[in-house]
Short mmCIF file of C-alpha atoms in Angstrom, two decimals:
data_model
loop_
_atom_site.label_atom_id
_atom_site.label_comp_id
_atom_site.label_asym_id
_atom_site.label_seq_id
_atom_site.Cartn_x
_atom_site.Cartn_y
_atom_site.Cartn_z
CA MET X 1 17.00 122.06 159.76
CA ALA X 2 17.17 118.70 158.00
CA VAL X 3 16.30 115.88 160.39
CA ASP X 4 17.07 112.33 159.26
CA PHE X 5 14.15 110.06 160.16
CA LYS X 6 15.20 106.41 160.48
CA SER X 7 13.36 103.50 158.88
CA PRO X 8 12.64 100.38 160.94
CA ARG X 9 15.57 98.64 159.25
CA GLU X 10 17.91 101.56 159.94
CA ILE X 11 16.81 101.64 163.55
CA GLU X 12 17.75 98.00 164.04
CA GLN X 13 21.12 98.57 162.34
CA MET X 14 21.70 101.54 164.60
CA ARG X 15 20.68 99.53 167.65
CA VAL X 16 23.60 97.16 166.99
CA ALA X 17 26.13 100.03 167.12
CA CYS X 18 24.43 101.43 170.22
CA GLN X 19 24.57 98.09 172.03
CA MET X 20 28.25 97.74 171.17
CA ALA X 21 28.90 101.13 172.78
CA ALA X 22 26.84 100.13 175.83
CA GLU X 23 28.78 96.90 176.26
CA THR X 24 32.11 98.70 175.95
CA LEU X 25 31.00 101.12 178.67
CA LEU X 26 30.11 98.16 180.89
CA LEU X 27 33.65 96.86 180.39
CA VAL X 28 35.04 100.23 181.46
CA GLY X 29 32.97 100.00 184.65
CA GLU X 30 34.35 96.58 185.42
CA GLN X 31 37.98 97.61 185.03
CA ILE X 32 38.20 101.26 186.05
CA ARG X 33 40.10 101.84 189.29
CA ALA X 34 42.53 104.13 191.08
CA GLY X 35 46.04 103.87 189.66
CA MET X 36 44.93 103.56 186.03
CA THR X 37 45.77 106.33 183.62
CA THR X 38 43.27 107.82 181.23
CA ASP X 39 45.45 106.42 178.46
CA ASP X 40 44.83 102.95 179.93
CA LEU X 41 41.12 103.63 179.50
CA ASN X 42 41.73 104.73 175.92
CA THR X 43 43.53 101.47 175.16
CA LEU X 44 40.71 99.48 176.78
CA VAL X 45 38.00 101.22 174.75
CA HIS X 46 39.97 101.14 171.50
CA GLU X 47 40.82 97.45 171.71
CA ASP X 48 37.31 96.41 172.74
CA THR X 49 35.74 98.44 169.93
CA VAL X 50 38.09 97.05 167.28
CA ARG X 51 37.57 93.52 168.62
CA ARG X 52 33.89 93.91 167.76
CA GLY X 53 34.74 94.84 164.18
CA ALA X 54 33.78 98.45 164.81
CA TYR X 55 35.62 101.80 164.86
CA PRO X 56 36.02 104.20 167.82
CA ALA X 57 34.35 107.28 166.37
CA PRO X 58 36.22 109.97 168.34
CA LEU X 59 39.57 108.90 166.87
CA ASN X 60 40.66 111.56 164.36
CA TYR X 61 37.20 113.18 164.45
CA ARG X 62 37.93 116.82 163.62
CA GLY X 63 41.47 116.16 164.80
CA PHE X 64 40.64 114.56 168.17
CA PRO X 65 43.69 112.37 168.86
CA LYS X 66 42.22 109.51 170.92
CA SER X 67 39.49 106.85 170.82
CA VAL X 68 37.44 108.00 173.82
CA CYS X 69 36.82 111.14 175.87
CA THR X 70 37.84 110.99 179.54
CA SER X 71 36.72 113.97 181.63
CA ILE X 72 37.92 114.09 185.25
CA ASN X 73 36.51 116.26 188.07
CA ASP X 74 36.30 119.85 186.72
CA VAL X 75 36.52 118.74 183.07
CA VAL X 76 33.07 119.17 181.57
CA CYS X 77 33.66 117.18 178.38
CA HIS X 78 36.16 116.25 175.64
CA GLY X 79 38.99 115.38 177.99
CA ILE X 80 41.89 113.85 176.05
CA PRO X 81 43.32 110.58 177.46
CA GLY X 82 46.93 110.74 178.53
CA PRO X 83 49.23 110.10 181.51
CA GLN X 84 46.86 111.44 184.18
CA VAL X 85 46.44 108.87 186.96
CA LEU X 86 43.03 108.24 188.52
CA LYS X 87 43.00 108.88 192.25
CA ASP X 88 40.72 107.92 195.11
CA GLY X 89 37.88 110.43 195.26
CA ASP X 90 37.94 111.35 191.55
CA ILE X 91 34.89 111.28 189.34
CA ILE X 92 35.37 110.68 185.63
CA ASN X 93 33.05 110.71 182.65
CA VAL X 94 33.92 108.18 179.96
CA ASP X 95 32.24 108.94 176.63
CA VAL X 96 32.12 106.03 174.16
CA THR X 97 30.98 106.35 170.55
CA THR X 98 31.02 103.29 168.30
CA PHE X 99 30.76 103.34 164.51
CA TYR X 100 29.59 100.06 162.98
CA LYS X 101 28.39 99.32 159.45
CA GLY X 102 27.40 102.90 158.72
CA PHE X 103 25.80 103.90 162.04
CA TYR X 104 26.89 105.54 165.28
CA GLY X 105 26.03 104.67 168.88
CA ASP X 106 26.89 107.22 171.56
CA THR X 107 26.77 106.82 175.35
CA SER X 108 28.60 107.99 178.44
CA ALA X 109 28.58 107.71 182.20
CA THR X 110 30.35 109.22 185.18
CA PHE X 111 32.23 106.77 187.40
CA TYR X 112 33.31 107.00 191.02
CA ILE X 113 36.94 106.24 191.84
CA GLY X 114 37.00 105.06 195.46
CA ARG X 115 35.05 107.08 198.00
CA PRO X 116 33.77 110.38 196.55
CA SER X 117 33.20 113.69 198.31
CA ALA X 118 29.72 114.96 199.10
CA ASP X 119 29.91 117.38 196.17
CA ALA X 120 31.03 114.60 193.81
CA ILE X 121 28.05 112.49 194.87
CA LYS X 122 25.65 115.40 194.51
CA VAL X 123 26.72 116.41 191.03
CA THR X 124 27.03 112.85 189.72
CA GLU X 125 23.67 111.62 190.95
CA ALA X 126 22.03 114.86 189.83
CA ALA X 127 23.47 114.42 186.32
CA ARG X 128 22.24 110.81 186.22
CA ASN X 129 18.75 111.88 187.30
CA ALA X 130 18.71 114.93 185.03
CA MET X 131 19.37 112.77 181.98
CA MET X 132 16.43 110.55 182.89
CA LYS X 133 14.19 113.57 183.52
CA GLY X 134 14.95 114.66 179.96
CA ILE X 135 14.42 111.21 178.49
CA GLU X 136 11.09 110.73 180.23
CA VAL X 137 9.42 113.62 178.38
CA VAL X 138 10.40 112.27 174.94
CA ARG X 139 7.50 111.21 172.74
CA ASP X 140 6.07 111.91 169.30
CA GLY X 141 4.67 115.45 169.36
CA ALA X 142 6.68 116.72 172.32
CA TYR X 143 9.06 119.66 171.89
CA LEU X 144 12.82 119.91 172.18
CA GLY X 145 12.22 122.65 174.75
CA ASP X 146 10.38 120.13 176.93
CA ILE X 147 13.62 118.13 177.26
CA GLY X 148 15.66 121.18 178.18
CA HIS X 149 13.08 122.43 180.65
CA ALA X 150 12.84 119.09 182.45
CA ILE X 151 16.61 118.95 182.88
CA GLN X 152 17.12 122.60 183.76
CA SER X 153 14.29 122.85 186.29
CA TYR X 154 15.50 119.72 188.08
CA ALA X 155 19.19 120.64 188.22
CA GLU X 156 18.73 124.30 189.03
CA GLY X 157 16.26 123.29 191.71
CA LEU X 158 19.23 121.62 193.42
CA GLY X 159 21.33 124.75 193.03
CA LEU X 160 23.44 123.27 190.22
CA GLY X 161 24.57 124.71 186.88
CA VAL X 162 23.46 123.32 183.50
CA VAL X 163 26.09 123.71 180.77
CA ARG X 164 24.93 125.74 177.76
CA ASP X 165 27.98 125.53 175.51
CA PHE X 166 27.65 121.80 174.72
CA VAL X 167 24.39 120.09 173.80
CA GLY X 168 22.91 116.81 172.64
CA HIS X 169 22.36 116.15 168.96
CA GLY X 170 20.79 114.04 166.28
CA ILE X 171 22.77 110.91 165.46
CA GLY X 172 22.63 108.06 162.95
CA ARG X 173 24.64 107.83 159.77
CA LYS X 174 26.51 110.90 160.99
CA PHE X 175 28.13 111.39 164.39
CA HIS X 176 26.36 114.75 164.77
CA GLU X 177 23.12 115.50 162.91
CA ASP X 178 20.21 117.89 163.35
CA PRO X 179 18.60 118.73 165.67
CA GLN X 180 20.56 120.27 168.52
CA VAL X 181 19.20 119.05 171.85
CA LYS X 182 19.70 121.76 174.46
CA HIS X 183 19.65 120.81 178.12
CA TYR X 184 17.94 124.04 179.10
CA GLY X 185 14.88 125.80 177.74
CA ARG X 186 11.18 126.46 177.99
CA PRO X 187 8.33 123.98 177.51
CA LYS X 188 6.55 123.83 174.17
CA THR X 189 9.36 125.63 172.35
CA GLY X 190 11.71 124.50 169.62
CA GLU X 191 11.22 121.78 167.06
CA ARG X 192 8.67 119.06 167.69
CA LEU X 193 9.88 115.53 168.18
CA ARG X 194 8.63 112.96 165.67
CA ALA X 195 8.73 109.18 165.68
CA GLY X 196 11.82 107.93 163.89
CA MET X 197 14.11 110.68 165.15
CA THR X 198 17.26 109.51 166.95
CA ILE X 199 18.95 111.92 169.34
CA THR X 200 21.37 112.00 172.24
CA ILE X 201 20.43 113.43 175.62
CA GLU X 202 23.63 114.16 177.54
CA PRO X 203 23.38 116.89 180.18
CA MET X 204 26.56 118.22 181.74
CA ILE X 205 25.83 119.39 185.28
CA ASN X 206 28.17 121.53 187.38
CA ILE X 207 28.38 122.11 191.11
CA GLY X 208 28.96 125.82 190.45
CA THR X 209 28.51 128.06 187.43
CA TYR X 210 27.23 126.66 184.16
CA GLN X 211 30.02 128.48 182.35
CA CYS X 212 33.06 126.65 181.01
CA ASP X 213 36.26 127.38 179.13
CA VAL X 214 37.98 125.37 176.40
CA ASP X 215 41.71 124.77 176.80
CA ARG X 216 43.58 127.12 174.47
CA ALA X 217 46.43 124.67 173.98
CA ASP X 218 44.64 121.44 173.02
CA LYS X 219 41.44 123.17 171.80
CA TRP X 220 39.30 120.31 173.13
CA THR X 221 39.29 120.04 176.92
CA ALA X 222 36.39 122.03 178.41
CA ARG X 223 36.58 122.87 182.13
CA THR X 224 34.21 124.61 184.50
CA ALA X 225 35.05 128.33 184.63
CA ASP X 226 35.14 128.28 188.44
CA GLY X 227 37.02 124.98 188.86
CA SER X 228 34.01 123.20 190.34
CA LEU X 229 33.12 119.56 189.72
CA SER X 230 31.13 118.49 186.65
CA ALA X 231 29.37 115.23 185.75
CA GLN X 232 27.59 113.89 182.68
CA PHE X 233 25.51 110.93 181.51
CA GLU X 234 24.37 110.18 177.98
CA HIS X 235 22.10 107.84 176.07
CA THR X 236 21.11 107.57 172.41
CA ILE X 237 17.32 107.74 172.19
CA LEU X 238 14.77 106.77 169.54
CA VAL X 239 11.56 108.81 169.52
CA THR X 240 8.55 106.50 169.21
CA LYS X 241 4.81 107.07 168.76
CA THR X 242 4.18 106.34 172.42
CA GLY X 243 7.40 107.57 174.03
CA TYR X 244 11.01 106.57 173.65
CA ASP X 245 13.38 103.66 173.22
CA ILE X 246 16.85 103.89 174.82
CA LEU X 247 19.02 102.37 172.10
CA THR X 248 22.10 102.39 174.36
CA ALA X 249 20.32 100.75 177.30
CA ARG X 250 22.86 98.53 179.00
CA PRO X 251 22.37 94.76 179.36
CA GLY X 252 23.85 94.85 182.87
CA VAL X 253 24.51 97.07 185.88
CA LEU X 254 27.27 99.66 185.41
CA LYS X 255 29.91 98.99 188.05
CA ASN X 256 31.59 101.85 189.91
CA SER X 257 28.56 103.95 188.99
CA GLU X 258 25.07 102.42 189.09
CA ASN X 259 25.96 99.65 191.53
CA VAL X 260 27.14 102.12 194.18
CA ALA X 261 24.68 104.94 193.55
CA ASN X 262 22.30 103.68 196.23
CA LEU X 263 25.07 103.88 198.80
CA PHE X 264 25.23 107.65 198.36
CA ALA X 265 22.57 110.30 198.76
CA ILE X 266 22.33 113.78 197.29
#
C-alpha cells in the first residue's frame, strides 16, 4: 500500500478544491426541489464547477457519463443523472467531486425533497451521524479499523445495514488513492493513520440489508438488494497530529438537509 502524504503546501492547494466542492453542494441545497430532474442537478453542478475554473471529476471517469452522482431512495451510490423527476418524500444523495489545479475535493450529502417518511428520516439522520462518528476517531496513530468500528457499531445499533461493497478512499492528486477506508471493522486493526494523510469517510447506510446490486445495463447504479432506502454523507478529511481537519467543511448551512434535520427525529 502506497499512501501519499501531503505537504503543508499541497494541503492548502487541496483545501481550495475541497472548498469549491463544498460551495457547489451548498448551491445544490439552495436549488433542489420537487419537480426538478436529476439531469437538472447535473447541469447545475457542471456549470457551477466550470464557472470556478475547475472540472467535474466524475465526468468521463472510467466511462461515467455525467458530472455528478445522484442517488435516489434505494440507490446506494453512483446514480446517473437523467430524466427522473424528484418527488415529494424522496431522499437523494448528491455526490460532488471537484478537480482544480491538480487536486481533488470530494463531498456528498443526502437531501430531503418535501416531507420524508419515518424510514427516510431514520436512515438519513443515521448516515449523517455515522459519518461524524467515523470522523471523530481520526487522529495520528489511530487505525483504519477504528473508523469502521465507530460507524458500524452506531448504525447496526439502530438496526441498520452498513454497505460493504463501496468504501472511502485516499484522495489528493488522484481521485482514488490508498488506503481503502471501510465503514465496518474492528478497533485497532488495519493500517494506522498518520498526519498528512487525506481520506474520504462516506458511509452508505441502508434501512434493510447491507447488500446491494449494481445495474447490469448501466454498470454503475448500485441499489439495495431488498429495495430499502439508503442514505450517504461524505467529507474529505486531513489527518492531523491532534485529530482531524474537515477539508470540505461547508461555509454555510446545507439547505434541505442540515437546516431541517432538527425538525425530524430518528
